[in-house]
Short mmCIF file of C-alpha atoms in Angstrom, two decimals:
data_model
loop_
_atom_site.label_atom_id
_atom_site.label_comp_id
_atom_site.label_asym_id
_atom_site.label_seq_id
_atom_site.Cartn_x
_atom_site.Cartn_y
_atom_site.Cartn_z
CA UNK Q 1 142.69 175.40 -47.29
CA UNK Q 2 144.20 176.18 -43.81
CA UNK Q 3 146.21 179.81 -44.57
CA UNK Q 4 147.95 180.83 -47.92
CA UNK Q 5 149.24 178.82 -50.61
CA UNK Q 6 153.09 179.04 -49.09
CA UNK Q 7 155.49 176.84 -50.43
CA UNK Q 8 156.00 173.79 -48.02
CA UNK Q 9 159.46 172.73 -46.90
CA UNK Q 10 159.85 168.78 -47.40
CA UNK Q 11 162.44 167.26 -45.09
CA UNK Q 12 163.59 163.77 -47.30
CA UNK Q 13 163.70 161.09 -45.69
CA UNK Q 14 167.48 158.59 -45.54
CA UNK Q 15 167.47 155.37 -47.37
CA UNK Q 16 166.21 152.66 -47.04
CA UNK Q 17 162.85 154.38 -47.12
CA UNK Q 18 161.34 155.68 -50.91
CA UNK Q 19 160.87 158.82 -50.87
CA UNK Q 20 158.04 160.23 -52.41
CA UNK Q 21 158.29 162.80 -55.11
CA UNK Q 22 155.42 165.54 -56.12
CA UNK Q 23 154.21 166.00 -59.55
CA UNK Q 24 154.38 168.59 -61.07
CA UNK Q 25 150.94 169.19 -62.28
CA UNK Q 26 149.70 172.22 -62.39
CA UNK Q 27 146.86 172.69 -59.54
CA UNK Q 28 143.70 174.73 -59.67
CA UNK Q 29 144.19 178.45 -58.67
CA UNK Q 30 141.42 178.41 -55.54
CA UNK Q 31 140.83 182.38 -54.63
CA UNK Q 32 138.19 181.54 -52.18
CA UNK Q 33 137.34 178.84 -49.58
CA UNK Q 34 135.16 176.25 -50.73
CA UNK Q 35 132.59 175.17 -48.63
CA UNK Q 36 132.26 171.47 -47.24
CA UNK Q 37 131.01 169.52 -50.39
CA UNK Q 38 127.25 168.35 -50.33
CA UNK Q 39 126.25 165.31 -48.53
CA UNK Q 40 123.41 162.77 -48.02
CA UNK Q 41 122.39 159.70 -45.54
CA UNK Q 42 122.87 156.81 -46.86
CA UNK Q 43 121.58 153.39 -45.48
CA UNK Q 44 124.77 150.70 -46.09
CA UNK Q 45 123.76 147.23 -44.23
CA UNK Q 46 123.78 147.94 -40.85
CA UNK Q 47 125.00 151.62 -40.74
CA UNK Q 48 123.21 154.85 -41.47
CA UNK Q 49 126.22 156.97 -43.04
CA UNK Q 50 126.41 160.38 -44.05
CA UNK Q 51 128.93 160.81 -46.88
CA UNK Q 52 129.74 163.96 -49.01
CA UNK Q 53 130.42 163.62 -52.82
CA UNK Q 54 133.08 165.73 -54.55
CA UNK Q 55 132.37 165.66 -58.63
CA UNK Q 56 135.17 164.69 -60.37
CA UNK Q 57 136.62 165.40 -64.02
CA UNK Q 58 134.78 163.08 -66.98
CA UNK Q 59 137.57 160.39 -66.52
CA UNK Q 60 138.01 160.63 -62.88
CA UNK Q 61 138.13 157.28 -60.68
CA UNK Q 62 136.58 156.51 -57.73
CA UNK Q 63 138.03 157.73 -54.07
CA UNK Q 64 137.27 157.26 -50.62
CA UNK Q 65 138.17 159.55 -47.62
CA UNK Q 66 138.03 158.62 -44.13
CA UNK Q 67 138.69 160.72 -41.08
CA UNK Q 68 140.51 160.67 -37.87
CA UNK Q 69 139.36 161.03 -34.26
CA UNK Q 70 136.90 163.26 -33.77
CA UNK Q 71 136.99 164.33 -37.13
CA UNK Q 72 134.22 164.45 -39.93
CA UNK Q 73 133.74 163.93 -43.91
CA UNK Q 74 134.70 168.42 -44.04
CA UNK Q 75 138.06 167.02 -43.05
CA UNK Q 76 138.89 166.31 -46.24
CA UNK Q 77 137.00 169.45 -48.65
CA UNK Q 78 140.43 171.04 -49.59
CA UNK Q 79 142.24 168.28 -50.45
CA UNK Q 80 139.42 166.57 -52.51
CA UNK Q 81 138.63 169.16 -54.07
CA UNK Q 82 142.35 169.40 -55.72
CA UNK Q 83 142.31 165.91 -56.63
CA UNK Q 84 138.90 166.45 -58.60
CA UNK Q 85 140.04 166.79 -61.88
CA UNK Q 86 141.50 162.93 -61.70
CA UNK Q 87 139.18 161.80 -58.29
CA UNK Q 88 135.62 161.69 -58.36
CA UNK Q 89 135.84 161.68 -54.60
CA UNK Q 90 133.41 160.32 -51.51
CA UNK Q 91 134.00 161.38 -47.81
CA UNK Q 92 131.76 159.84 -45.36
CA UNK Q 93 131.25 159.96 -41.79
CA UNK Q 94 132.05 156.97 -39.55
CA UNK Q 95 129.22 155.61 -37.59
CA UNK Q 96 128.46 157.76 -34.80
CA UNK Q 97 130.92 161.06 -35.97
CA UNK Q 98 130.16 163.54 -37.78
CA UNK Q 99 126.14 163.44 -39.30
CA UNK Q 100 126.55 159.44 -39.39
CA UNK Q 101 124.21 157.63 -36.89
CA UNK Q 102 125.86 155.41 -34.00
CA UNK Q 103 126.41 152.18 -35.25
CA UNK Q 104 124.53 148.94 -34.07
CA UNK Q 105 124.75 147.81 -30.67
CA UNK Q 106 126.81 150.79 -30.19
CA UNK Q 107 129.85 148.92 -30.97
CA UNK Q 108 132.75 151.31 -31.85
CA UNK Q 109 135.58 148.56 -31.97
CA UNK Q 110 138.19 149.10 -34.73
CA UNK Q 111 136.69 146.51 -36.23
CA UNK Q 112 133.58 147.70 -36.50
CA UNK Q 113 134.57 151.06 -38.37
CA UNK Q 114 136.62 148.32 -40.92
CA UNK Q 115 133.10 146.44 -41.27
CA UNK Q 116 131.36 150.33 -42.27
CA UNK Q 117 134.43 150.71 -44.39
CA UNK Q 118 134.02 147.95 -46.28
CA UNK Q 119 130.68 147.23 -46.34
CA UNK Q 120 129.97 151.16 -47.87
CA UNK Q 121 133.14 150.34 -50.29
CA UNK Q 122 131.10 147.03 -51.51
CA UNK Q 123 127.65 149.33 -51.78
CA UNK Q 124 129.80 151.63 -54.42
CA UNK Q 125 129.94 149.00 -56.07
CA UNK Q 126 132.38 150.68 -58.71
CA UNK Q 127 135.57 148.24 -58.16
CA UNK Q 128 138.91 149.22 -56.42
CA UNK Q 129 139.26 152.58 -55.07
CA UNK Q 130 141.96 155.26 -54.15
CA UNK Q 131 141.70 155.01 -50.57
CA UNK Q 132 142.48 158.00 -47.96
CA UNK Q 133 143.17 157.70 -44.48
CA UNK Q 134 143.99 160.39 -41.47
CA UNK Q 135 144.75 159.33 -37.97
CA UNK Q 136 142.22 157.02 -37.20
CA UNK Q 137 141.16 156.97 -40.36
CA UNK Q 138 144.33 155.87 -41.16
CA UNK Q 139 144.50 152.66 -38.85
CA UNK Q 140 141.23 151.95 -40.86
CA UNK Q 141 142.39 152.08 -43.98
CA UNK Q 142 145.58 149.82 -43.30
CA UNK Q 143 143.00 147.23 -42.22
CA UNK Q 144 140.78 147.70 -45.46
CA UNK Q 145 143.97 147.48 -47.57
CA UNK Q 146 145.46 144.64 -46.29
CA UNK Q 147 141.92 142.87 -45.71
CA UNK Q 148 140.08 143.41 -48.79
CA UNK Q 149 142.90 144.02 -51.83
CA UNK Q 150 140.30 143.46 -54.17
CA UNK Q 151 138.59 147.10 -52.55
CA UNK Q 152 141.55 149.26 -53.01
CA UNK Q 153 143.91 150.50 -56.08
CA UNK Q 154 145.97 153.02 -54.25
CA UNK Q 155 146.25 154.15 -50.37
CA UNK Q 156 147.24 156.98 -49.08
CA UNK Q 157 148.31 157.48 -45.07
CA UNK Q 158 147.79 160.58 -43.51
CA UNK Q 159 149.34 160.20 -39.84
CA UNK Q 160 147.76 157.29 -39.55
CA UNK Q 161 147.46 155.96 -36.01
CA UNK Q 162 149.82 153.29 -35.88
CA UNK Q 163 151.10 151.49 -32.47
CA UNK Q 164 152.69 153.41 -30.39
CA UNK Q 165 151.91 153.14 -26.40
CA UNK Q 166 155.06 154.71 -25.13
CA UNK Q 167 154.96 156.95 -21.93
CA UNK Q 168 155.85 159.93 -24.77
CA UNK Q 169 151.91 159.89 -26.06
CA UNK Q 170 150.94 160.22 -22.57
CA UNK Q 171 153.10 163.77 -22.21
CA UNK Q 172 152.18 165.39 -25.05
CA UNK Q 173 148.30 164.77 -24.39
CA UNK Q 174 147.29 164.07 -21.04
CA UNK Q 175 143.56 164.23 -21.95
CA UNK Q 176 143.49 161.40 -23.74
CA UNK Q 177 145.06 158.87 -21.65
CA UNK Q 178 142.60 160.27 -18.87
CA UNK Q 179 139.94 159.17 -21.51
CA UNK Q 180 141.04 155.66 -21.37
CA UNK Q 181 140.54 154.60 -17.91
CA UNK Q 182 137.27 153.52 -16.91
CA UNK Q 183 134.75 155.52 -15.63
CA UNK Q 184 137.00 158.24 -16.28
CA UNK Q 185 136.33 159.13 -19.71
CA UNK Q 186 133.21 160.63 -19.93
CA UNK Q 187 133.38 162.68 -17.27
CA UNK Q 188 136.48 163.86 -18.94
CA UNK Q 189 134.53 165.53 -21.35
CA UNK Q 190 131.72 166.42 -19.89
CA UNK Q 191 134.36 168.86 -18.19
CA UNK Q 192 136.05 169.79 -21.67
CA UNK Q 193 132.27 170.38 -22.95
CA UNK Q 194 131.33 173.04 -20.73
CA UNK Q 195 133.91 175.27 -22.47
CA UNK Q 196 132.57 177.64 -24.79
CA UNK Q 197 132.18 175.84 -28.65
CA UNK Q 198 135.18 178.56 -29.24
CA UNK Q 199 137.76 177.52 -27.20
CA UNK Q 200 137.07 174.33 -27.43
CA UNK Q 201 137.80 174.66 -31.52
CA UNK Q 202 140.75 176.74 -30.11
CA UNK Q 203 142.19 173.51 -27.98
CA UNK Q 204 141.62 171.52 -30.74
CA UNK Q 205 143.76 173.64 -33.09
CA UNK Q 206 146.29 174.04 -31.11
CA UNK Q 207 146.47 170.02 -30.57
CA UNK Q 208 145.91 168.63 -34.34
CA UNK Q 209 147.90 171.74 -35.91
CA UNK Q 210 150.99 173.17 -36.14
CA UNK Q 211 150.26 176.57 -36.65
CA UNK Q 212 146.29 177.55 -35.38
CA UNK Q 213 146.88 180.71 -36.78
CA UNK Q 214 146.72 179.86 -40.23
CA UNK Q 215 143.13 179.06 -40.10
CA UNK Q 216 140.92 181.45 -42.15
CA UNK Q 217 138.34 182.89 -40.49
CA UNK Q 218 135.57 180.23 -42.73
CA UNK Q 219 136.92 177.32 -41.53
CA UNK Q 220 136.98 178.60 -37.81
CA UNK Q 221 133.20 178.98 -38.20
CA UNK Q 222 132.97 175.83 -39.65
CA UNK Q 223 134.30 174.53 -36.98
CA UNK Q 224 132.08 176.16 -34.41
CA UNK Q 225 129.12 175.55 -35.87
CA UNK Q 226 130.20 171.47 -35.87
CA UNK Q 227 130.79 171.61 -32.30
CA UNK Q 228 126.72 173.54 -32.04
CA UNK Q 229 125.59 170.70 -34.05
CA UNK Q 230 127.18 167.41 -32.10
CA UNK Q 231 126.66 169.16 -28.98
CA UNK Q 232 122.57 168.58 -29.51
CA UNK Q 233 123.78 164.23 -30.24
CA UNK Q 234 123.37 162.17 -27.66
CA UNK Q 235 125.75 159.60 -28.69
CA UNK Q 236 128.78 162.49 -29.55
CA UNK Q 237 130.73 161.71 -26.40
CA UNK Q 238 130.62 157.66 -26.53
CA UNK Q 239 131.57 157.65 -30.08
CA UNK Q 240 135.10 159.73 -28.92
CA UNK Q 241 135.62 157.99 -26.20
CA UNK Q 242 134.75 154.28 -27.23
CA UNK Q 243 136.30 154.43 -30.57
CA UNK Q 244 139.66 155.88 -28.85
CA UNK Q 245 139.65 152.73 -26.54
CA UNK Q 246 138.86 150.49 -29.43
CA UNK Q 247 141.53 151.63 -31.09
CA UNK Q 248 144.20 150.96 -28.06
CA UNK Q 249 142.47 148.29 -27.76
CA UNK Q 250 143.11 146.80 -31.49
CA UNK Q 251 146.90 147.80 -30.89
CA UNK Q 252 146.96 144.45 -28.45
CA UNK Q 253 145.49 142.22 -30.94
CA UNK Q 254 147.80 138.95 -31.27
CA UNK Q 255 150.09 137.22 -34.12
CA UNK Q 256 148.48 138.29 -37.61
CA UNK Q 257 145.72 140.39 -36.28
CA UNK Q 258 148.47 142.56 -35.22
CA UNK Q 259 148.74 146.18 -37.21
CA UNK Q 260 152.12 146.13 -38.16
CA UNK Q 261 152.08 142.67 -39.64
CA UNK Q 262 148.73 143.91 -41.40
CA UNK Q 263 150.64 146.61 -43.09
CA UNK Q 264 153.08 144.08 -44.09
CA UNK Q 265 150.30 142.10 -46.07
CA UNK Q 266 149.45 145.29 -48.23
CA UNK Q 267 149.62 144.91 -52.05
CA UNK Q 268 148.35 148.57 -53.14
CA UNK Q 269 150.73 151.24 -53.97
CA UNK Q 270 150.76 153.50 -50.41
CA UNK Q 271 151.51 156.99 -50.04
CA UNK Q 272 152.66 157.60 -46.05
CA UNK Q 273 152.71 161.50 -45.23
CA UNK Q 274 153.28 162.62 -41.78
CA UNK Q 275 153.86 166.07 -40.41
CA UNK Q 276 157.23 166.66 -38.29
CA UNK Q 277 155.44 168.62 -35.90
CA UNK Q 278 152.93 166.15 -35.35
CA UNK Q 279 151.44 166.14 -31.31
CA UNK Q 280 149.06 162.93 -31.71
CA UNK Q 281 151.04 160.38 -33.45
CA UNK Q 282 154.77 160.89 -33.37
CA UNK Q 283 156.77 161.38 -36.64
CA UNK Q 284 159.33 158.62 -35.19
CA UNK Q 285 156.33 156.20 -36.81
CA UNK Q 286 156.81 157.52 -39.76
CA UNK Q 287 159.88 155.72 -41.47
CA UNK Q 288 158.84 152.26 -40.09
CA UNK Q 289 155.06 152.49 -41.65
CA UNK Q 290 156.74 153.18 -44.79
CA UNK Q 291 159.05 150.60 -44.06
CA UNK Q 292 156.95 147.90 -43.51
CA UNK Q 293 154.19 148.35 -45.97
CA UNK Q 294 155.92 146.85 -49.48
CA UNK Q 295 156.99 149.49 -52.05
CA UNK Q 296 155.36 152.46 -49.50
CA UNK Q 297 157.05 156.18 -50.32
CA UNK Q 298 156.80 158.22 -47.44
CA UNK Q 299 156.77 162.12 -47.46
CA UNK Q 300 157.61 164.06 -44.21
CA UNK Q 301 156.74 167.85 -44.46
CA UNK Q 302 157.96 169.97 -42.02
CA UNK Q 303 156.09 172.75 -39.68
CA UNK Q 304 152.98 170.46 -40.18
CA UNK Q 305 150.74 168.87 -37.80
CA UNK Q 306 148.58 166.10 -37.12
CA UNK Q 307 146.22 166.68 -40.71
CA UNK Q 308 148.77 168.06 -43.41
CA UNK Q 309 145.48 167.09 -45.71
CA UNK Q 310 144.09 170.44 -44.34
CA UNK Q 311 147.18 172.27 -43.57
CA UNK Q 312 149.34 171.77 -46.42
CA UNK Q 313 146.72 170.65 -49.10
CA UNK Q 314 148.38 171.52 -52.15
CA UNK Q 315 151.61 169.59 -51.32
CA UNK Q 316 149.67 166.46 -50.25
CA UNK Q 317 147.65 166.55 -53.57
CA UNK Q 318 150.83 167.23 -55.74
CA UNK Q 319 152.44 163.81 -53.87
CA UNK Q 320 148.97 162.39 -54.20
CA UNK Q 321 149.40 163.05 -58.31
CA UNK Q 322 152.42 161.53 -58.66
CA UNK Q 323 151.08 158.21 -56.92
CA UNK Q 324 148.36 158.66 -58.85
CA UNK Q 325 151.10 158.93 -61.80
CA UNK Q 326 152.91 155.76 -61.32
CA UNK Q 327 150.33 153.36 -60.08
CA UNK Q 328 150.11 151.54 -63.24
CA UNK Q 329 153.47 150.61 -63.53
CA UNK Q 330 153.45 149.99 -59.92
CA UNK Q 331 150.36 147.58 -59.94
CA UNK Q 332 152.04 145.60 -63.03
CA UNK Q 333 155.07 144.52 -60.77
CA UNK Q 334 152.64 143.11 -58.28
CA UNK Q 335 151.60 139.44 -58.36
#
């Protein structure tokens, strides 16, 4: 967990969006930082994913976490390790981040992440699941949700990466729009990667949080040592860099396809929790997701970044609970 346990300010959110509530069930005490869960490859259809398993309680249900951008399965070792008593949680890799092979044909399309989604969600073969999305992630899971019902029981959003291609994106991080434009991208970060692997954790810190110094000194050289390890990967900087244009690129998809009028076909409860300090995907996309996904509760917390899953773990899981809570009575109402 990213700094100590200090009590988060929630801004609430005007009607007409729900506003989530946290449970109040009492969390594990953690007096040390756990290390990333334990993983293993795993061959699903066409992909060759690397996924790490968090033991859950003896009635826990089954989760899935998927990560953002440039992210990995560690994303997520906090936060599932809260929900553990109640999740028996999985975080994998997406094809070609992380210790996950590239996928086939090298195809990092939006669509193709769904297909690894899905198709690893089918190979559990253990019915709906709670599903977790961050950033990228996030955009993912909408798709899964509104695709596949029968794959999902609950979802929750993490700043997911909904549309939104105004010129304010561009200002807040030049870097990325430079990685857009043909020919342009890689040598983008071929520049970016001849930075040592510590300032380059720095400038990511400083991008996807709101406050870099509350990193303890573990994660930081978790971190690094991630950065060692996907530097020696030949397919590291395509898998950035494509999956960042196939995601733009799914923003222009037409009629139905579209994402907001996916989000508008999803049936599972949804969770939508976004950080007010947020430098990737604004917080103004915040009310509308929760708008236009039926029944969603949204939960802004304040002084929070881009992954309020590792900054603010312990108020994430506590909304998480209460999701968790009232599903049931939720999922009755639905046809």
């Amino acid at each position: 967990m990213l700094g100590p346990n200090r009590a988060s300010r929630v801004r609430l959110t005007e009607a007409p969006v729900r506003t989530a509530r946290l449970a109040d069930t009492p969390l594990t005490a953690e007096d040390r930082i756990l290390p990333p869960w334990p993983g293993a490859s795993v061959s699903v259809g066409r992909y060759e994913l690397f996924v790490r398993a968090t033991p859950g309680g003896p009635d826990a249900e089954p989760a899935l976490y998927v990560h953002g951008l440039g992210g990995s399965s560690t994303n997520w070792t906090d936060l599932a390790g809260l929900l553990s008593p109640r999740l028996a949680g999985v975080a994998l890799d997406l094809p070609g981040f992380g210790r996950s092979f590239p996928p086939p044909d090298d195809d990092y399309s939006l669509r193709s992440h769904v297909r690894a989604v899905t198709e690893y969600l089918e190979h559990l073969g253990r019915g709906p699941v709670h599903l977790f999305g961050n950033s990228m992630g996030g955009a993912i899971a909408i798709v899964v949700a509104a695709s596949r019902p029968d794959l999902v029981r609950t979802l929750t959003l993490v700043s997911p990466a909904v549309p939104d291609l105004r010129p304010r994106m561009r200002r807040q991080d030049p870097v990325l729009s430079l990685m857009m434009l043909p020919g342009l991208g890689p040598a983008v970060l071929r520049r970016l990667e001849q930075a040592s692997p510590e300032t380059r954790v720095r400038r990511m810190l400083r991008l996807c949080l709101a406050d870099p110094t509350s990193v303890p000194p573990e994660r930081l050289a978790e971190a690094v040592a991630e950065i060692r390890y996907r530097a020696r990967l030949g397919w590291a900087s395509d898998a950035l860099v494509r999956s960042l244009r196939g995601l733009v690129a799914s923003y222009l998809a037409p009629g139905a396809s579209r994402m907001w009028a996916r989000m508008g076909a999803i049936k599972a409860p949804t969770l939508v929790i976004w950080g007010d300090r947020d430098r990737l995907v604004n917080v103004s996309r915040a009310a509308r997701t929760a708008t236009v996904i039926p029944g969603a509760r949204l939960l802004v917390i304040r002084d929070v970044g881009h992954v309020a899953q590792m900054e603010q773990p312990r108020t994430v899981a506590r909304a998480v609970l209460a999701l968790l809570d009232d599903a049931p009575e939720a999922l009755g109402t639905r046809p």
